[in-house]
Amino acid sequence: MEEKVGSWWDSLIKKAAYRGYPQAAVRLDTMEKVAPVFFRAMGGNPALGLRSTVGTEHQGRRSLLERIAGTNDRVELAWADDKSLFLPEQIDLFPDKSLNRKLYFWLLALSAEYVPELSDAKMDWLRTNQEATQRCLAAMPGLAQVYQELVAAYIPLRGSMGMMPAAQAVTEKAIREALEHPGQPLSATVNSLEGIMPVHLWSHPTPPSMPAVRRKDDDDETDAEATLHNQKESKKQRRYRAKQAEQDERKNGPLMIFRAESIFTWDNFVKVNRHDDDDELGDLRAADDMDELAIARDTKKRSSRLKLDLDLPANAYDDTPLGPGILLPEWNYKTQQLVADHCCVQPMLPKNSHPTELPERLQRSAHRLRRQFQALAPQRNRRFGQIDGMDLDLDRVVRFFTEVKSGKAESTGNFYLDTPRNERSLACLLLADVSLSTEAWVGKGQQASSVIDVVKDSLMLFAEALQASGDAFGLYGFSSLKRKQVRYLTLKGFDESYNEVTRGRIAALSPGFYTRMGAAIRQSTEILLKQPAHKRLLLLVTDGKPNDLDHYEGRYGVEDTRQAVLEARKAGLVPFCVTIDREAGEYLPHLFGTHHYVVVPDATRLPKVLTRLYSTLSQ
């Protein structure tokens, strides 16, 4: 009974002390489609992904009721790093839902102009936000009315300055002046933000950060190999302040026969000798209540440490290489230049491929696609009265001799009939991602199948359709294992016919390694540029972001892929991406452009989507 009454009291006191307006709340997930577009339109860095921020403690004054309830000690503010833009997961600051939505747009616009100062002084934070607001309003005058509405509704929420101590009242007055008149200098000097509530219309003064903690003798490539590969970033990513701690060098920690050691795991690093088989660390939600995590580097080598990595198979079991490797450049976004001969692309043929007939399960779909795509095949139109041609125009010949007999003949020489082919000059290269992640399964029950099987079915049906259309096409696959081993599989070259041999290569495909997408796109661009066609289409089929072991994770791989796509487009190609990654909407607009990609949430629909897409793009 005491627990139930306590829970009632806790719920009641927190509800009474809460300052927000839940009935007017706007969540970030309702903005995830329009927010990235608006941010880029405002001039923000298109490489930044959208994430929800985390509440951090503040030094502002709280009411007695809030202190009793233990609420309003944290605040969610906007901020950005070199990879992501962080916004509050929910805004319920105003009683008007439209104002809460406008606040999201204002924070997006301000983040596009905000440049944090290198100095840690609090005054720099206030001045930087004031200057960013001024630049934002100057660059986008249409936001002035929205900003004034937000300021007019926000300042009363900050409380009365008459109840504040003199020093805090001076600081609060300066903040309100900066909000109301961002273009005017402050009338007072701000020395401290102690007791001052944070400003929800500005960027975070000291955003959470996760600085790198490394040994001096670390090797970048070795560290990258030890990381867990292909983990998806959550849209609700938890952020912490980090501090570096010294490693506890004690050989034997305290021996505990109960599970209290999990209490220390989240706060202070303690080496504990465990003598049970349960490796759970307790409730992971304990970390959500912390703003600062201690990080230490263990310099001791342990025989129990496992290093997971992929290795190339032996030559007897590996795919068949085709000639020497091809050296290609790679884009370094940090130096903003191409690094010459940085990657080695190795053309290969799938191992153990045998001539294969079209699987029975695909024959019905293939027959339907062939009938549809035959309509795209070049048609012959008969032209009469030509100077030369393959056949005689009998009507004109008869008419001519009739006129000769009547003495009215006028020789024109146009006695031939020709049926020239109405050529459609188009070449398409389909590049399939066959990385290790394609080993995953999709679908349920008897309809379940691996991603690689779906990709193989898609390639076969795609080839059947294009064979009927008469367009030139090539099929290739790729995976990678660091920059010196980018494996480029030839399934059907442009100079080859689509037949049993080609289908055998497709059927022999198996999941490979990682996804060095930039090098594969550059090699595809070189192949496609050699084709004598007026329109060249480069289709990429993938299931995730570009990644590899040696620094190709994260923004490095994204920026290199984007540069490769820009190079292809500049060369006159039409690059387009088809992906089954549900989170691709966060990064593909930056890579391929807003209208040059499509997300297929249901991987089993990939064959249908691919052929329909080609029919549209080839018009």
Coordinates of C-alpha atoms in Angstrom, one line a residue:
M1 CA 0.0 0.0 0.0
E2 CA 2.8 2.4 0.8
E3 CA 4.4 1.8 -2.6
K4 CA 1.1 2.5 -4.4
V5 CA 0.5 5.7 -2.4
G6 CA 4.1 6.7 -3.0
S7 CA 3.7 6.2 -6.8
W8 CA 0.5 8.3 -6.7
W9 CA 2.2 11.1 -4.9
D10 CA 5.2 11.0 -7.2
S11 CA 3.0 11.1 -10.3
L12 CA 0.9 13.9 -8.8
I13 CA 3.8 16.1 -7.6
K14 CA 5.7 15.7 -10.9
K15 CA 2.6 16.6 -12.9
A16 CA 2.0 19.7 -10.8
A17 CA 5.6 20.8 -11.1
Y18 CA 5.9 20.2 -14.8
R19 CA 6.3 23.5 -16.8
G20 CA 5.5 22.1 -20.3
Y21 CA 2.3 21.6 -22.2
P22 CA 2.1 17.9 -23.2
Q23 CA -1.2 18.5 -25.0
A24 CA 0.6 20.8 -27.5
A25 CA 3.8 18.7 -27.8
V26 CA 5.5 18.2 -31.1
R27 CA 7.8 15.2 -31.5
L28 CA 11.0 15.1 -33.6
D29 CA 9.9 12.0 -35.4
T30 CA 7.1 14.0 -37.0
M31 CA 9.7 16.4 -38.4
E32 CA 12.2 13.9 -39.7
K33 CA 11.1 14.1 -43.3
V34 CA 10.9 17.9 -43.6
A35 CA 13.7 18.8 -41.2
P36 CA 16.7 17.7 -43.2
V37 CA 15.3 19.4 -46.4
F38 CA 14.7 22.6 -44.5
F39 CA 18.1 22.5 -42.8
R40 CA 19.9 22.1 -46.2
A41 CA 17.8 24.8 -47.7
M42 CA 18.9 27.2 -45.0
G43 CA 22.5 26.5 -45.9
G44 CA 23.3 23.8 -43.3
N45 CA 25.9 21.2 -43.8
P46 CA 24.2 18.4 -45.9
A47 CA 26.5 15.8 -44.4
L48 CA 24.9 16.1 -40.9
G49 CA 22.4 13.5 -39.9
L50 CA 19.4 14.3 -37.7
R51 CA 19.5 12.9 -34.1
S52 CA 17.6 13.5 -30.9
T53 CA 19.6 15.2 -28.1
V54 CA 19.8 14.3 -24.5
G55 CA 18.8 16.2 -21.4
T56 CA 21.7 17.8 -19.5
E57 CA 21.8 19.4 -16.1
H58 CA 21.6 23.2 -15.9
Q59 CA 22.4 25.8 -13.2
G60 CA 19.1 27.7 -13.4
R61 CA 16.8 28.5 -10.5
R62 CA 14.0 26.0 -9.8
S63 CA 10.8 26.6 -7.9
L64 CA 10.2 24.9 -4.5
L65 CA 7.7 22.6 -6.1
E66 CA 10.2 21.5 -8.8
R67 CA 12.9 20.9 -6.2
I68 CA 10.5 18.7 -4.1
A69 CA 9.4 16.8 -7.3
G70 CA 13.0 16.5 -8.5
T71 CA 12.1 17.8 -11.9
N72 CA 13.3 20.5 -14.4
D73 CA 16.9 19.8 -13.5
R74 CA 17.7 18.9 -17.1
V75 CA 17.1 20.6 -20.4
E76 CA 17.2 19.5 -24.0
L77 CA 18.9 22.1 -26.3
A78 CA 20.0 22.0 -29.9
W79 CA 23.6 21.5 -30.9
A80 CA 25.7 19.9 -33.6
D81 CA 29.1 18.2 -34.1
D82 CA 30.9 17.2 -37.3
K83 CA 28.5 14.2 -37.9
S84 CA 25.0 15.0 -36.6
L85 CA 22.6 17.8 -35.8
F86 CA 20.9 17.1 -32.4
L87 CA 17.5 18.5 -31.6
P88 CA 15.1 18.0 -28.7
E89 CA 13.2 14.7 -28.9
Q90 CA 10.0 16.6 -28.0
I91 CA 9.1 20.3 -27.7
D92 CA 6.2 21.3 -25.5
L93 CA 7.5 24.6 -24.3
F94 CA 4.5 26.6 -25.5
P95 CA 0.7 26.0 -25.1
D96 CA 0.3 26.6 -28.8
K97 CA 1.3 23.5 -30.9
S98 CA 2.1 25.7 -33.9
L99 CA 4.7 27.6 -31.9
N100 CA 6.4 24.4 -30.8
R101 CA 6.6 23.4 -34.4
K102 CA 8.0 26.8 -35.4
L103 CA 10.6 26.4 -32.7
Y104 CA 11.9 23.3 -34.4
F105 CA 12.2 25.3 -37.7
W106 CA 13.9 28.1 -35.9
L107 CA 16.5 25.8 -34.3
L108 CA 17.2 24.3 -37.7
A109 CA 17.8 27.7 -39.3
L110 CA 19.9 28.9 -36.4
S111 CA 22.0 25.7 -36.4
A112 CA 22.8 26.4 -40.1
E113 CA 24.4 29.7 -39.1
Y114 CA 25.8 28.8 -35.6
V115 CA 29.6 28.5 -35.4
P116 CA 30.8 27.7 -31.9
E117 CA 33.6 29.7 -30.4
L118 CA 36.9 28.0 -29.5
S119 CA 36.9 29.8 -26.2
D120 CA 35.1 28.4 -23.2
A121 CA 34.0 31.7 -21.8
K122 CA 30.2 31.9 -21.1
M123 CA 30.2 35.4 -22.7
D124 CA 31.3 33.8 -26.0
W125 CA 28.3 31.5 -25.9
L126 CA 25.9 34.5 -25.5
R127 CA 27.6 36.6 -28.1
T128 CA 27.9 33.7 -30.6
N129 CA 24.2 32.9 -30.4
Q130 CA 23.4 36.6 -30.7
E131 CA 25.5 36.9 -33.8
A132 CA 24.2 33.7 -35.3
T133 CA 20.6 35.0 -34.8
Q134 CA 21.5 38.2 -36.5
R135 CA 23.1 36.4 -39.5
C136 CA 20.2 34.0 -39.7
L137 CA 17.6 36.9 -39.9
A138 CA 19.7 38.8 -42.3
A139 CA 20.1 35.8 -44.7
M140 CA 16.4 34.8 -44.3
P141 CA 14.2 37.8 -43.7
G142 CA 11.1 35.7 -43.9
L143 CA 11.9 34.1 -40.6
A144 CA 11.8 37.5 -38.8
Q145 CA 8.1 37.3 -38.0
V146 CA 8.4 33.7 -36.8
Y147 CA 11.3 34.7 -34.6
Q148 CA 9.4 37.6 -33.1
E149 CA 6.5 35.4 -32.3
L150 CA 8.7 32.9 -30.5
V151 CA 10.5 35.6 -28.5
A152 CA 7.3 37.3 -27.5
A153 CA 5.9 34.0 -26.2
Y154 CA 9.1 32.8 -24.7
I155 CA 10.3 35.7 -22.5
P156 CA 7.3 35.6 -20.2
L157 CA 8.1 31.9 -19.6
R158 CA 11.5 32.9 -18.1
G159 CA 9.8 34.4 -15.0
S160 CA 10.0 37.8 -13.4
M161 CA 13.4 39.5 -13.0
G162 CA 12.1 41.2 -9.8
M163 CA 12.4 37.9 -7.9
M164 CA 16.0 37.4 -8.9
P165 CA 19.2 38.4 -7.1
A166 CA 20.8 41.6 -8.5
A167 CA 23.6 39.8 -10.3
Q168 CA 21.3 37.3 -11.9
A169 CA 18.9 40.0 -12.9
V170 CA 21.7 41.8 -14.8
T171 CA 22.6 38.6 -16.7
E172 CA 18.9 37.8 -17.4
K173 CA 18.4 41.4 -18.7
A174 CA 21.3 41.0 -21.1
I175 CA 19.9 37.7 -22.4
R176 CA 16.5 39.2 -23.0
E177 CA 18.1 42.1 -24.8
A178 CA 20.1 39.7 -27.0
L179 CA 16.9 37.8 -27.7
E180 CA 14.7 40.9 -28.5
H181 CA 17.4 42.9 -30.3
P182 CA 20.1 40.5 -31.7
G183 CA 21.7 43.3 -33.8
Q184 CA 22.4 45.6 -30.8
P185 CA 25.4 45.4 -28.4
L186 CA 24.7 44.4 -24.8
S187 CA 24.2 47.1 -22.3
A188 CA 25.8 45.1 -19.5
T189 CA 28.7 42.8 -19.0
V190 CA 27.9 39.1 -18.3
N191 CA 30.4 37.4 -16.1
S192 CA 28.5 34.3 -14.9
L193 CA 25.5 32.2 -15.9
E194 CA 25.0 30.9 -12.3
G195 CA 21.3 30.6 -11.5
I196 CA 20.3 31.5 -15.1
M197 CA 17.9 29.2 -16.9
P198 CA 19.2 28.1 -20.3
V199 CA 17.8 29.7 -23.5
H200 CA 15.7 27.3 -25.5
L201 CA 15.9 29.5 -28.6
W202 CA 19.7 29.2 -28.7
S203 CA 22.3 26.4 -29.2
H204 CA 23.7 24.5 -26.3
P205 CA 26.5 26.4 -24.4
T206 CA 28.4 23.3 -23.5
P207 CA 27.0 20.4 -25.6
P208 CA 27.7 16.8 -24.6
S209 CA 30.8 15.4 -26.2
M210 CA 32.7 12.2 -26.6
P211 CA 36.4 13.0 -27.1
A212 CA 38.6 10.3 -28.4
V213 CA 40.6 8.4 -25.8
R214 CA 43.6 6.8 -27.4
R215 CA 47.0 5.5 -26.6
K216 CA 50.0 7.2 -28.1
D217 CA 51.1 3.9 -29.8
D218 CA 47.7 3.2 -31.2
D219 CA 47.6 2.2 -34.9
D220 CA 44.5 3.7 -36.6
E221 CA 44.0 0.7 -38.9
T222 CA 44.4 -1.8 -36.1
D223 CA 41.9 0.0 -33.9
A224 CA 39.4 0.1 -36.8
E225 CA 39.7 -3.6 -37.3
A226 CA 38.8 -4.2 -33.6
T227 CA 35.6 -2.3 -33.8
L228 CA 32.3 -4.0 -34.2
H229 CA 31.2 -3.7 -37.9
N230 CA 28.0 -2.6 -39.4
Q231 CA 26.1 -1.3 -36.4
K232 CA 23.2 0.9 -37.2
E233 CA 23.1 4.3 -35.5
S234 CA 19.9 4.8 -33.6
K235 CA 17.9 7.9 -34.3
K236 CA 17.6 8.3 -30.5
Q237 CA 21.3 8.3 -29.8
R238 CA 22.4 8.7 -26.2
R239 CA 25.1 11.3 -25.7
Y240 CA 27.3 11.8 -22.7
R241 CA 30.0 14.0 -21.4
A242 CA 33.2 12.0 -21.2
K243 CA 36.2 12.2 -19.0
Q244 CA 39.4 10.2 -19.3
A245 CA 40.3 8.1 -16.3
E246 CA 43.4 6.2 -15.4
Q247 CA 43.3 2.5 -15.7
D248 CA 43.1 0.5 -12.5
E249 CA 46.2 -1.6 -12.6
R250 CA 45.3 -3.8 -9.6
K251 CA 45.5 -7.4 -10.7
N252 CA 42.8 -8.7 -8.4
G253 CA 39.7 -6.7 -7.7
P254 CA 37.5 -7.2 -4.6
L255 CA 35.8 -10.6 -4.6
M256 CA 32.1 -10.2 -4.2
I257 CA 29.6 -13.1 -3.8
F258 CA 26.6 -10.9 -4.5
R259 CA 25.8 -8.7 -7.5
A260 CA 26.6 -5.3 -6.0
E261 CA 29.6 -4.9 -8.3
S262 CA 27.2 -3.8 -11.0
I263 CA 26.5 -0.7 -9.0
F264 CA 30.1 0.5 -9.5
T265 CA 30.3 -0.5 -13.2
W266 CA 28.5 2.6 -14.4
D267 CA 30.3 5.2 -12.2
N268 CA 33.9 4.2 -11.5
F269 CA 35.9 1.6 -13.3
V270 CA 36.6 -1.3 -11.0
K271 CA 38.3 -4.5 -12.1
V272 CA 36.3 -7.4 -10.7
N273 CA 37.2 -11.1 -10.9
R274 CA 33.9 -12.8 -11.8
H275 CA 33.4 -16.5 -10.9
D276 CA 30.0 -17.0 -12.4
D277 CA 28.8 -17.5 -15.9
D278 CA 26.4 -14.6 -16.0
D279 CA 28.0 -11.7 -17.8
E280 CA 25.1 -9.3 -17.5
L281 CA 26.1 -5.8 -16.2
G282 CA 22.7 -5.1 -14.7
D283 CA 20.1 -2.8 -16.0
L284 CA 21.6 -0.8 -18.8
R285 CA 19.1 2.0 -18.2
A286 CA 21.3 3.1 -15.3
A287 CA 23.5 4.8 -17.8
D288 CA 20.6 7.0 -19.0
D289 CA 20.6 8.9 -15.7
M290 CA 24.3 9.9 -16.1
D291 CA 25.7 12.9 -17.8
E292 CA 29.3 11.9 -17.6
L293 CA 31.0 8.6 -18.2
A294 CA 34.6 7.8 -17.3
I295 CA 36.6 6.2 -20.1
A296 CA 39.9 4.3 -19.6
R297 CA 42.2 2.5 -22.0
D298 CA 43.3 -0.9 -20.8
T299 CA 46.9 -1.3 -22.0
K300 CA 47.3 -4.9 -20.9
K301 CA 47.2 -7.6 -23.5
R302 CA 45.0 -10.5 -22.5
S303 CA 44.9 -13.9 -24.0
S304 CA 41.1 -14.0 -23.6
R305 CA 40.6 -11.0 -25.8
L306 CA 39.1 -12.0 -29.2
K307 CA 39.7 -10.0 -32.3
L308 CA 37.0 -10.6 -34.8
D309 CA 37.9 -9.8 -38.4
L310 CA 37.2 -11.1 -41.9
D311 CA 40.0 -12.6 -43.9
L312 CA 40.3 -13.5 -47.6
P313 CA 39.7 -17.1 -48.5
A314 CA 42.4 -19.3 -49.8
N315 CA 43.1 -19.0 -53.6
A316 CA 41.6 -22.4 -54.2
Y317 CA 38.2 -21.3 -52.7
D318 CA 38.3 -17.6 -53.8
D319 CA 36.7 -16.0 -56.8
T320 CA 38.7 -15.9 -60.0
P321 CA 40.7 -12.7 -60.6
L322 CA 40.7 -11.1 -64.0
G323 CA 44.1 -9.6 -64.6
P324 CA 45.9 -7.2 -62.3
G325 CA 44.2 -4.8 -60.0
I326 CA 43.2 -1.3 -61.0
L327 CA 44.4 1.7 -58.9
L328 CA 41.8 4.4 -58.3
P329 CA 41.8 7.6 -56.2
E330 CA 39.7 8.2 -53.1
W331 CA 38.3 11.4 -51.7
N332 CA 39.6 12.7 -48.3
Y333 CA 36.9 15.1 -47.1
K334 CA 39.3 16.4 -44.4
T335 CA 41.8 17.7 -46.9
Q336 CA 39.2 18.2 -49.6
Q337 CA 41.2 16.5 -52.3
L338 CA 41.5 13.2 -54.1
V339 CA 44.3 10.8 -52.9
A340 CA 45.7 9.3 -56.1
D341 CA 46.1 5.5 -56.4
H342 CA 44.6 5.0 -53.0
C343 CA 42.4 2.0 -53.8
C344 CA 43.0 -1.2 -55.7
V345 CA 40.0 -2.6 -57.5
Q346 CA 40.3 -6.3 -58.5
P347 CA 38.0 -7.5 -61.3
M348 CA 36.9 -11.0 -60.6
L349 CA 34.5 -13.8 -61.7
P350 CA 32.4 -15.7 -59.2
K351 CA 33.9 -19.0 -58.2
N352 CA 32.2 -22.3 -59.1
S353 CA 29.7 -20.8 -61.5
H354 CA 28.0 -23.2 -63.9
P355 CA 25.6 -22.6 -66.8
T356 CA 22.1 -22.4 -65.2
E357 CA 18.6 -22.2 -66.6
L358 CA 16.2 -19.6 -65.3
P359 CA 14.7 -20.9 -62.0
E360 CA 11.2 -22.2 -62.3
R361 CA 9.9 -19.8 -59.6
L362 CA 11.0 -16.8 -61.8
Q363 CA 9.8 -18.0 -65.2
R364 CA 6.3 -16.6 -64.9
S365 CA 7.5 -13.2 -63.8
A366 CA 10.2 -13.2 -66.5
H367 CA 7.7 -14.0 -69.2
R368 CA 5.5 -11.1 -68.1
L369 CA 8.5 -8.7 -68.0
R370 CA 9.7 -9.8 -71.4
R371 CA 6.3 -8.9 -72.9
Q372 CA 6.3 -5.5 -71.1
F373 CA 9.8 -4.6 -72.1
Q374 CA 9.4 -5.6 -75.7
A375 CA 7.4 -2.5 -76.1
L376 CA 10.6 -0.5 -75.3
A377 CA 12.5 -2.3 -78.1
P378 CA 13.4 -0.2 -81.1
Q379 CA 10.6 -0.4 -83.8
R380 CA 11.0 -0.3 -87.5
N381 CA 9.0 2.4 -89.4
R382 CA 8.6 2.0 -93.2
R383 CA 9.7 5.0 -95.3
F384 CA 8.5 5.3 -98.9
G385 CA 10.1 7.1 -101.8
Q386 CA 13.7 6.9 -100.6
I387 CA 16.7 7.5 -102.9
D388 CA 18.1 4.1 -101.8
G389 CA 17.0 1.3 -99.5
M390 CA 16.7 -2.4 -99.0
D391 CA 13.5 -2.9 -101.2
L392 CA 11.8 -1.3 -104.1
D393 CA 8.8 0.8 -103.6
L394 CA 6.5 -1.0 -106.0
D395 CA 3.8 1.6 -106.0
R396 CA 6.1 4.3 -107.1
V397 CA 7.7 2.0 -109.8
V398 CA 4.3 1.1 -111.3
R399 CA 3.3 4.8 -111.2
F400 CA 6.5 5.8 -112.9
F401 CA 6.1 3.3 -115.9
T402 CA 2.4 4.3 -116.2
E403 CA 3.5 8.0 -116.5
V404 CA 6.2 7.0 -119.1
K405 CA 3.6 5.3 -121.3
S406 CA 1.4 8.4 -121.1
G407 CA 4.4 10.7 -121.9
K408 CA 4.1 12.6 -118.5
A409 CA 6.9 10.9 -116.6
E410 CA 9.2 13.0 -114.4
S411 CA 12.1 10.9 -113.2
T412 CA 12.8 11.5 -109.5
G413 CA 14.7 8.4 -108.7
N414 CA 12.9 7.9 -105.4
F415 CA 11.9 4.3 -106.1
Y416 CA 13.1 2.6 -102.9
L417 CA 11.6 1.5 -99.6
D418 CA 13.5 1.5 -96.4
T419 CA 12.7 0.4 -92.9
P420 CA 15.4 1.9 -90.6
R421 CA 15.5 0.9 -87.0
N422 CA 14.3 3.6 -84.6
E423 CA 17.4 3.4 -82.3
R424 CA 17.1 4.2 -78.6
S425 CA 20.7 5.0 -77.5
L426 CA 20.8 3.8 -73.9
A427 CA 23.3 1.8 -71.8
C428 CA 22.7 0.7 -68.2
L429 CA 25.1 -0.7 -65.7
L430 CA 23.6 -2.3 -62.6
L431 CA 26.0 -2.4 -59.6
A432 CA 24.9 -4.7 -56.8
D433 CA 26.2 -4.5 -53.2
V434 CA 27.1 -8.1 -52.2
S435 CA 28.7 -7.3 -48.8
L436 CA 28.4 -9.5 -45.7
S437 CA 25.2 -7.8 -44.6
T438 CA 23.3 -9.4 -47.5
E439 CA 23.5 -12.6 -45.5
A440 CA 20.6 -11.3 -43.4
W441 CA 17.1 -12.7 -43.8
V442 CA 13.9 -10.9 -44.7
G443 CA 10.3 -12.0 -44.8
K444 CA 8.5 -14.4 -42.5
G445 CA 7.7 -18.1 -42.5
Q446 CA 7.8 -19.9 -45.8
Q447 CA 8.3 -16.6 -47.6
A448 CA 11.6 -15.8 -45.7
S449 CA 14.7 -15.6 -47.8
S450 CA 18.2 -14.1 -47.5
V451 CA 18.9 -10.7 -48.9
I452 CA 21.5 -12.1 -51.3
D453 CA 18.9 -14.5 -52.7
V454 CA 16.5 -11.5 -53.3
V455 CA 19.4 -9.7 -55.0
K456 CA 20.1 -12.6 -57.3
D457 CA 16.4 -12.9 -58.3
S458 CA 16.4 -9.2 -59.0
L459 CA 19.5 -9.4 -61.2
M460 CA 18.0 -12.3 -63.2
L461 CA 14.6 -10.7 -63.8
F462 CA 16.3 -7.3 -64.5
A463 CA 18.5 -9.0 -67.2
E464 CA 15.5 -10.8 -68.7
A465 CA 13.6 -7.5 -69.0
L466 CA 16.6 -5.6 -70.5
Q467 CA 17.3 -8.5 -72.9
A468 CA 13.8 -8.0 -74.3
S469 CA 14.1 -4.2 -74.6
G470 CA 17.3 -4.5 -76.7
D471 CA 19.2 -2.0 -74.5
A472 CA 22.9 -2.5 -73.8
F473 CA 23.4 -3.4 -70.2
G474 CA 26.0 -4.8 -67.8
L475 CA 25.7 -6.5 -64.4
Y476 CA 28.4 -6.2 -61.7
G477 CA 28.7 -6.8 -58.0
F478 CA 31.2 -5.5 -55.4
S479 CA 32.4 -5.9 -51.8
S480 CA 35.7 -4.9 -50.2
L481 CA 38.2 -5.7 -47.5
K482 CA 40.1 -2.5 -46.9
R483 CA 41.3 -0.2 -49.7
K484 CA 43.7 -2.7 -51.2
Q485 CA 41.1 -5.3 -51.9
V486 CA 38.0 -3.9 -53.6
R487 CA 36.4 -7.0 -55.2
Y488 CA 34.6 -6.1 -58.4
L489 CA 32.6 -9.1 -59.7
T490 CA 31.8 -9.3 -63.4
L491 CA 28.4 -11.0 -63.9
K492 CA 27.7 -9.8 -67.4
G493 CA 29.9 -7.5 -69.4
F494 CA 28.6 -5.1 -72.1
D495 CA 30.3 -7.2 -74.7
E496 CA 28.7 -10.4 -73.5
S497 CA 25.3 -11.9 -74.2
Y498 CA 22.8 -12.8 -71.5
N499 CA 22.6 -16.5 -71.4
E500 CA 23.0 -19.6 -69.2
V501 CA 26.6 -18.6 -68.4
T502 CA 25.5 -15.2 -67.1
R503 CA 22.8 -16.7 -65.0
G504 CA 25.3 -19.2 -63.6
R505 CA 27.5 -16.3 -62.4
I506 CA 24.5 -14.6 -60.8
A507 CA 23.5 -17.9 -59.1
A508 CA 27.0 -18.3 -57.7
L509 CA 27.0 -15.0 -55.9
S510 CA 27.6 -15.2 -52.2
P511 CA 27.9 -12.5 -49.4
G512 CA 31.3 -10.9 -49.5
F513 CA 32.9 -8.5 -47.1
Y514 CA 32.4 -4.7 -46.6
T515 CA 31.1 -1.9 -48.7
R516 CA 33.7 0.5 -50.1
M517 CA 31.1 2.1 -52.3
G518 CA 33.2 5.0 -53.8
A519 CA 35.7 2.8 -55.5
A520 CA 33.1 0.6 -57.0
I521 CA 31.2 3.6 -58.4
R522 CA 34.3 5.0 -59.9
Q523 CA 35.1 1.7 -61.6
S524 CA 31.5 1.5 -62.9
T525 CA 31.8 5.0 -64.2
E526 CA 34.9 4.1 -66.2
I527 CA 33.2 1.0 -67.7
L528 CA 30.0 2.9 -68.6
L529 CA 31.8 5.8 -70.2
K530 CA 33.2 3.4 -72.8
Q531 CA 29.7 2.5 -74.1
P532 CA 28.6 4.3 -77.3
A533 CA 25.3 5.6 -76.0
H534 CA 23.7 9.0 -75.6
K535 CA 22.2 8.2 -72.2
R536 CA 24.1 6.1 -69.6
L537 CA 22.3 4.9 -66.5
L538 CA 24.2 3.8 -63.4
L539 CA 21.9 1.8 -61.0
L540 CA 23.2 1.0 -57.5
V541 CA 21.4 -1.7 -55.5
T542 CA 22.5 -1.7 -51.8
D543 CA 21.3 -2.5 -48.3
G544 CA 23.2 0.0 -46.2
K545 CA 25.7 2.8 -45.8
P546 CA 29.2 2.8 -47.3
N547 CA 31.7 1.2 -44.8
D548 CA 35.0 -0.6 -44.5
L549 CA 37.6 -1.3 -41.8
D550 CA 40.3 1.2 -42.6
H551 CA 38.8 4.6 -41.7
Y552 CA 35.9 4.2 -44.2
E553 CA 33.3 4.1 -41.5
G554 CA 31.0 7.1 -40.9
R555 CA 31.5 10.4 -42.7
Y556 CA 34.7 9.5 -44.5
G557 CA 32.9 6.8 -46.5
V558 CA 29.8 8.9 -47.0
E559 CA 31.8 11.8 -48.4
D560 CA 33.9 9.6 -50.7
T561 CA 30.8 8.0 -52.1
R562 CA 29.2 11.4 -52.6
Q563 CA 32.2 12.6 -54.5
A564 CA 32.2 9.5 -56.7
V565 CA 28.5 10.2 -57.5
L566 CA 29.3 13.8 -58.3
E567 CA 32.1 12.7 -60.6
A568 CA 29.8 10.3 -62.4
R569 CA 27.1 12.9 -62.9
K570 CA 29.7 15.4 -64.1
A571 CA 30.8 12.8 -66.7
G572 CA 27.3 12.7 -68.1
L573 CA 26.0 9.6 -66.3
V574 CA 22.7 9.3 -64.5
P575 CA 23.4 7.7 -61.1
F576 CA 20.5 6.3 -59.2
C577 CA 20.3 4.3 -56.0
V578 CA 17.9 1.6 -54.9
T579 CA 18.2 0.5 -51.3
I580 CA 16.4 -1.7 -48.7
D581 CA 17.9 0.3 -45.8
R582 CA 14.9 1.8 -43.9
E583 CA 17.2 4.6 -42.5
A584 CA 18.6 5.5 -45.9
G585 CA 16.5 8.7 -46.0
E586 CA 19.0 10.2 -43.6
Y587 CA 22.0 10.0 -45.8
L588 CA 21.0 9.2 -49.4
P589 CA 19.8 12.7 -50.2
H590 CA 23.3 13.9 -49.4
L591 CA 24.8 11.1 -51.6
F592 CA 22.5 11.0 -54.6
G593 CA 20.2 14.0 -54.3
T594 CA 16.6 14.2 -53.3
H595 CA 15.1 12.7 -56.4
H596 CA 17.8 10.2 -57.3
Y597 CA 17.1 7.3 -54.9
V598 CA 14.3 5.1 -53.8
V599 CA 13.9 3.2 -50.5
V600 CA 12.3 -0.3 -50.7
P601 CA 11.3 -1.2 -47.1
D602 CA 10.2 -4.6 -48.1
A603 CA 13.2 -6.3 -49.7
T604 CA 11.0 -9.0 -51.3
R605 CA 9.5 -6.3 -53.6
L606 CA 13.0 -5.4 -54.9
P607 CA 12.7 -7.3 -58.3
K608 CA 9.4 -5.5 -59.1
V609 CA 10.6 -2.1 -58.0
L610 CA 13.8 -2.4 -60.0
T611 CA 12.2 -3.3 -63.3
R612 CA 9.5 -0.6 -62.9
L613 CA 12.1 2.0 -62.0
Y614 CA 14.2 1.2 -65.1
S615 CA 11.1 1.5 -67.3
T616 CA 10.6 5.0 -65.9
L617 CA 14.3 6.1 -66.0
S618 CA 14.8 4.9 -69.5
Q619 CA 12.1 7.1 -71.0

